[in-house]
């Protein structure tokens, strides 16, 4: 087993050619949020990763093994819920409201300009649909926000390569993801989900 105990966020300071030649490892979020885990890189080597407690591994980061070799981390596609506003009846503000309610529930959440991502949860999916949002099951990389007080502030940079491309087809977002009843005027002056209690 090859021990890894150093991480270079986004490979900063490394020559692009070095990173391009590095082996790589694709990891889901549940693994990348741990500071200690085992993995197998693209060369078939077993890695024992031992990082400082609390350190999170992001797609695009580079791990440094004890022998000096580099391993590029890719955020592996995984099941996620992708939440978008209704292009016909909603507005981007609906996503802001959704992010607020999900934040109140301490949900791990990836924020993008035109959508939100979270791990699958049928209760939250129904809550979001009741707010007239489009909710779809997809396979995609997941990079949730780190939180305002995490080291470095913002969860991740942009332009991490193929794992972070977000093709979207607004026309394909409709279908059976949410329904507009005859009385649905999309007047969002009402509050959805305010029954949440903060004392937990």
PDB file of C-alpha atoms in Angstrom, residues 37-190:
ATOM      1  CA  UNK A  37      -9.625   6.268   3.287  1.00  0.00           C
ATOM      2  CA  UNK A  38      -8.277   3.604   0.934  1.00  0.00           C
ATOM      3  CA  UNK A  39      -8.512   3.858  -2.849  1.00  0.00           C
ATOM      4  CA  UNK A  40      -7.025   2.395  -6.015  1.00  0.00           C
ATOM      5  CA  UNK A  41      -5.502   4.703  -8.613  1.00  0.00           C
ATOM      6  CA  UNK A  42      -5.545   4.301 -12.412  1.00  0.00           C
ATOM      7  CA  UNK A  43      -2.232   2.404 -12.283  1.00  0.00           C
ATOM      8  CA  UNK A  44      -3.794  -0.206  -9.976  1.00  0.00           C
ATOM      9  CA  UNK A  45      -1.868   0.931  -6.886  1.00  0.00           C
ATOM     10  CA  UNK A  46      -3.617   0.689  -3.524  1.00  0.00           C
ATOM     11  CA  UNK A  47      -3.508   4.055  -1.745  1.00  0.00           C
ATOM     12  CA  UNK A  48      -3.799   4.588   1.974  1.00  0.00           C
ATOM     13  CA  UNK A  49      -4.801   8.236   2.346  1.00  0.00           C
ATOM     14  CA  UNK A  50      -4.087   9.898   5.707  1.00  0.00           C
ATOM     15  CA  UNK A  51      -4.799  13.630   5.614  1.00  0.00           C
ATOM     16  CA  UNK A  52      -5.154  16.101   8.483  1.00  0.00           C
ATOM     17  CA  UNK A  53      -8.507  15.742  10.251  1.00  0.00           C
ATOM     18  CA  UNK A  54     -11.220  17.812   8.642  1.00  0.00           C
ATOM     19  CA  UNK A  55      -9.482  18.149   5.278  1.00  0.00           C
ATOM     20  CA  UNK A  56     -11.828  17.596   2.343  1.00  0.00           C
ATOM     21  CA  UNK A  57     -10.683  16.339  -1.049  1.00  0.00           C
ATOM     22  CA  UNK A  58     -12.166  18.125  -4.069  1.00  0.00           C
ATOM     23  CA  UNK A  59     -12.238  17.154  -7.723  1.00  0.00           C
ATOM     24  CA  UNK A  60      -9.093  18.617  -9.295  1.00  0.00           C
ATOM     25  CA  UNK A  61      -6.999  18.303  -6.132  1.00  0.00           C
ATOM     26  CA  UNK A  62      -3.695  16.455  -6.353  1.00  0.00           C
ATOM     27  CA  UNK A  63      -2.593  13.903  -3.754  1.00  0.00           C
ATOM     28  CA  UNK A  64       1.127  13.412  -3.080  1.00  0.00           C
ATOM     29  CA  UNK A  65       2.284   9.909  -2.150  1.00  0.00           C
ATOM     30  CA  UNK A  66       5.219   9.131   0.146  1.00  0.00           C
ATOM     31  CA  UNK A  67       7.352   8.221  -2.888  1.00  0.00           C
ATOM     32  CA  UNK A  68       6.688  11.666  -4.383  1.00  0.00           C
ATOM     33  CA  UNK A  69       4.276  10.477  -7.054  1.00  0.00           C
ATOM     34  CA  UNK A  70       1.194  12.538  -7.844  1.00  0.00           C
ATOM     35  CA  UNK A  71      -2.396  11.314  -8.042  1.00  0.00           C
ATOM     36  CA  UNK A  72      -5.068  13.595  -9.535  1.00  0.00           C
ATOM     37  CA  UNK A  73      -8.500  13.344  -7.938  1.00  0.00           C
ATOM     38  CA  UNK A  74     -11.621  13.289 -10.094  1.00  0.00           C
ATOM     39  CA  UNK A  75     -15.061  13.807  -8.584  1.00  0.00           C
ATOM     40  CA  UNK A  76     -16.805  10.583  -9.596  1.00  0.00           C
ATOM     41  CA  UNK A  77     -20.346  10.799 -10.949  1.00  0.00           C
ATOM     42  CA  UNK A  78     -22.834   9.653  -8.321  1.00  0.00           C
ATOM     43  CA  UNK A  79     -26.602   9.706  -7.791  1.00  0.00           C
ATOM     44  CA  UNK A  80     -27.768  13.270  -7.078  1.00  0.00           C
ATOM     45  CA  UNK A  81     -30.936  15.318  -7.177  1.00  0.00           C
ATOM     46  CA  UNK A  82     -30.617  18.258  -9.573  1.00  0.00           C
ATOM     47  CA  UNK A  83     -33.007  21.105  -8.800  1.00  0.00           C
ATOM     48  CA  UNK A  84     -33.915  23.786 -11.348  1.00  0.00           C
ATOM     49  CA  UNK A  85     -36.521  26.514 -11.441  1.00  0.00           C
ATOM     50  CA  UNK A  86     -39.480  26.098 -13.777  1.00  0.00           C
ATOM     51  CA  UNK A  87     -38.535  27.955 -16.960  1.00  0.00           C
ATOM     52  CA  UNK A  88     -42.180  28.593 -17.838  1.00  0.00           C
ATOM     53  CA  UNK A  89     -43.674  29.678 -14.524  1.00  0.00           C
ATOM     54  CA  UNK A  90     -40.841  30.229 -12.042  1.00  0.00           C
ATOM     55  CA  UNK A  91     -37.814  32.448 -11.559  1.00  0.00           C
ATOM     56  CA  UNK A  92     -34.236  32.064 -10.305  1.00  0.00           C
ATOM     57  CA  UNK A  93     -35.487  33.404  -6.958  1.00  0.00           C
ATOM     58  CA  UNK A  94     -37.205  30.030  -6.452  1.00  0.00           C
ATOM     59  CA  UNK A  95     -33.734  28.429  -6.277  1.00  0.00           C
ATOM     60  CA  UNK A  96     -32.677  30.973  -3.681  1.00  0.00           C
ATOM     61  CA  UNK A  97     -35.699  30.113  -1.550  1.00  0.00           C
ATOM     62  CA  UNK A  98     -34.955  26.399  -1.941  1.00  0.00           C
ATOM     63  CA  UNK A  99     -31.325  26.891  -0.894  1.00  0.00           C
ATOM     64  CA  UNK A 100     -32.537  28.758   2.212  1.00  0.00           C
ATOM     65  CA  UNK A 101     -34.890  25.946   3.259  1.00  0.00           C
ATOM     66  CA  UNK A 102     -32.300  23.243   2.552  1.00  0.00           C
ATOM     67  CA  UNK A 103     -29.693  25.222   4.502  1.00  0.00           C
ATOM     68  CA  UNK A 104     -32.067  25.329   7.483  1.00  0.00           C
ATOM     69  CA  UNK A 105     -32.025  21.534   7.364  1.00  0.00           C
ATOM     70  CA  UNK A 106     -28.202  21.447   7.197  1.00  0.00           C
ATOM     71  CA  UNK A 107     -28.290  19.655   3.846  1.00  0.00           C
ATOM     72  CA  UNK A 108     -25.018  19.281   1.936  1.00  0.00           C
ATOM     73  CA  UNK A 109     -25.686  21.401  -1.131  1.00  0.00           C
ATOM     74  CA  UNK A 110     -23.840  22.292  -4.326  1.00  0.00           C
ATOM     75  CA  UNK A 111     -24.754  25.743  -5.626  1.00  0.00           C
ATOM     76  CA  UNK A 112     -24.612  26.569  -9.329  1.00  0.00           C
ATOM     77  CA  UNK A 113     -25.997  29.661 -11.095  1.00  0.00           C
ATOM     78  CA  UNK A 114     -28.870  27.732 -12.682  1.00  0.00           C
ATOM     79  CA  UNK A 115     -29.338  24.709 -10.417  1.00  0.00           C
ATOM     80  CA  UNK A 116     -28.742  23.093  -7.034  1.00  0.00           C
ATOM     81  CA  UNK A 117     -27.458  19.586  -6.348  1.00  0.00           C
ATOM     82  CA  UNK A 118     -27.984  17.441  -3.275  1.00  0.00           C
ATOM     83  CA  UNK A 119     -27.770  13.786  -2.376  1.00  0.00           C
ATOM     84  CA  UNK A 120     -30.949  11.768  -3.026  1.00  0.00           C
ATOM     85  CA  UNK A 121     -33.673  12.175  -0.389  1.00  0.00           C
ATOM     86  CA  UNK A 122     -37.301  11.521  -1.336  1.00  0.00           C
ATOM     87  CA  UNK A 123     -38.699  13.707   1.470  1.00  0.00           C
ATOM     88  CA  UNK A 124     -36.639  16.708   0.358  1.00  0.00           C
ATOM     89  CA  UNK A 125     -37.462  15.982  -3.286  1.00  0.00           C
ATOM     90  CA  UNK A 126     -41.192  16.186  -2.513  1.00  0.00           C
ATOM     91  CA  UNK A 127     -40.695  19.390  -0.516  1.00  0.00           C
ATOM     92  CA  UNK A 128     -38.887  20.958  -3.477  1.00  0.00           C
ATOM     93  CA  UNK A 129     -41.531  19.814  -5.949  1.00  0.00           C
ATOM     94  CA  UNK A 130     -44.194  21.377  -3.698  1.00  0.00           C
ATOM     95  CA  UNK A 131     -42.281  24.641  -4.161  1.00  0.00           C
ATOM     96  CA  UNK A 132     -42.850  24.235  -7.930  1.00  0.00           C
ATOM     97  CA  UNK A 133     -39.230  23.375  -8.701  1.00  0.00           C
ATOM     98  CA  UNK A 134     -38.026  20.805 -11.243  1.00  0.00           C
ATOM     99  CA  UNK A 135     -36.310  17.893  -9.426  1.00  0.00           C
ATOM    100  CA  UNK A 136     -34.514  15.213 -11.437  1.00  0.00           C
ATOM    101  CA  UNK A 137     -32.452  12.166 -10.532  1.00  0.00           C
ATOM    102  CA  UNK A 138     -29.094  12.331 -12.298  1.00  0.00           C
ATOM    103  CA  UNK A 139     -25.585  10.888 -12.191  1.00  0.00           C
ATOM    104  CA  UNK A 140     -23.132  13.755 -11.740  1.00  0.00           C
ATOM    105  CA  UNK A 141     -20.104  14.916  -9.797  1.00  0.00           C
ATOM    106  CA  UNK A 142     -21.067  16.387  -6.415  1.00  0.00           C
ATOM    107  CA  UNK A 143     -19.111  19.271  -4.861  1.00  0.00           C
ATOM    108  CA  UNK A 144     -21.129  20.739  -1.974  1.00  0.00           C
ATOM    109  CA  UNK A 145     -20.315  24.085  -0.415  1.00  0.00           C
ATOM    110  CA  UNK A 146     -17.719  23.947   2.337  1.00  0.00           C
ATOM    111  CA  UNK A 147     -19.412  26.511   4.577  1.00  0.00           C
ATOM    112  CA  UNK A 148     -18.537  30.121   5.312  1.00  0.00           C
ATOM    113  CA  UNK A 149     -15.984  29.298   7.988  1.00  0.00           C
ATOM    114  CA  UNK A 150     -14.154  26.486   6.214  1.00  0.00           C
ATOM    115  CA  UNK A 151     -10.528  27.019   5.285  1.00  0.00           C
ATOM    116  CA  UNK A 152     -10.419  28.870   2.012  1.00  0.00           C
ATOM    117  CA  UNK A 153     -14.043  29.972   2.196  1.00  0.00           C
ATOM    118  CA  UNK A 154     -15.572  28.999  -1.141  1.00  0.00           C
ATOM    119  CA  UNK A 155     -16.022  25.288  -1.665  1.00  0.00           C
ATOM    120  CA  UNK A 156     -14.349  24.946  -5.018  1.00  0.00           C
ATOM    121  CA  UNK A 157     -12.967  26.824  -7.953  1.00  0.00           C
ATOM    122  CA  UNK A 158     -14.394  26.595 -11.437  1.00  0.00           C
ATOM    123  CA  UNK A 159     -13.003  24.961 -14.529  1.00  0.00           C
ATOM    124  CA  UNK A 160     -11.942  21.619 -13.031  1.00  0.00           C
ATOM    125  CA  UNK A 161     -12.223  19.916 -16.385  1.00  0.00           C
ATOM    126  CA  UNK A 162     -14.734  17.369 -17.660  1.00  0.00           C
ATOM    127  CA  UNK A 163     -16.046  16.417 -14.225  1.00  0.00           C
ATOM    128  CA  UNK A 164     -17.358  19.948 -13.801  1.00  0.00           C
ATOM    129  CA  UNK A 165     -19.011  20.550 -17.112  1.00  0.00           C
ATOM    130  CA  UNK A 166     -22.710  21.097 -16.610  1.00  0.00           C
ATOM    131  CA  UNK A 167     -24.589  20.603 -19.877  1.00  0.00           C
ATOM    132  CA  UNK A 168     -28.190  21.535 -19.468  1.00  0.00           C
ATOM    133  CA  UNK A 169     -31.213  21.286 -21.626  1.00  0.00           C
ATOM    134  CA  UNK A 170     -33.984  23.361 -20.090  1.00  0.00           C
ATOM    135  CA  UNK A 171     -36.479  21.820 -22.469  1.00  0.00           C
ATOM    136  CA  UNK A 172     -35.690  18.348 -21.166  1.00  0.00           C
ATOM    137  CA  UNK A 173     -36.280  19.389 -17.583  1.00  0.00           C
ATOM    138  CA  UNK A 174     -40.057  19.035 -17.860  1.00  0.00           C
ATOM    139  CA  UNK A 175     -41.766  15.688 -18.068  1.00  0.00           C
ATOM    140  CA  UNK A 176     -42.952  14.054 -14.862  1.00  0.00           C
ATOM    141  CA  UNK A 177     -40.783  15.990 -12.447  1.00  0.00           C
ATOM    142  CA  UNK A 178     -43.486  18.330 -11.228  1.00  0.00           C
ATOM    143  CA  UNK A 179     -47.096  19.037 -12.031  1.00  0.00           C
ATOM    144  CA  UNK A 180     -49.012  22.271 -12.469  1.00  0.00           C
ATOM    145  CA  UNK A 181     -52.589  21.875 -11.286  1.00  0.00           C
ATOM    146  CA  UNK A 182     -55.406  24.051 -12.647  1.00  0.00           C
ATOM    147  CA  UNK A 183     -55.062  26.479  -9.735  1.00  0.00           C
ATOM    148  CA  UNK A 184     -51.274  26.732  -9.892  1.00  0.00           C
ATOM    149  CA  UNK A 185     -50.518  30.396 -10.476  1.00  0.00           C
ATOM    150  CA  UNK A 186     -46.937  30.181  -9.203  1.00  0.00           C
ATOM    151  CA  UNK A 187     -47.577  33.091  -6.885  1.00  0.00           C
ATOM    152  CA  UNK A 188     -44.726  32.414  -4.468  1.00  0.00           C
ATOM    153  CA  UNK A 189     -45.817  34.988  -1.938  1.00  0.00           C
ATOM    154  CA  UNK A 190     -46.710  32.103   0.331  1.00  0.00           C
TER     155      UNK A 190
END
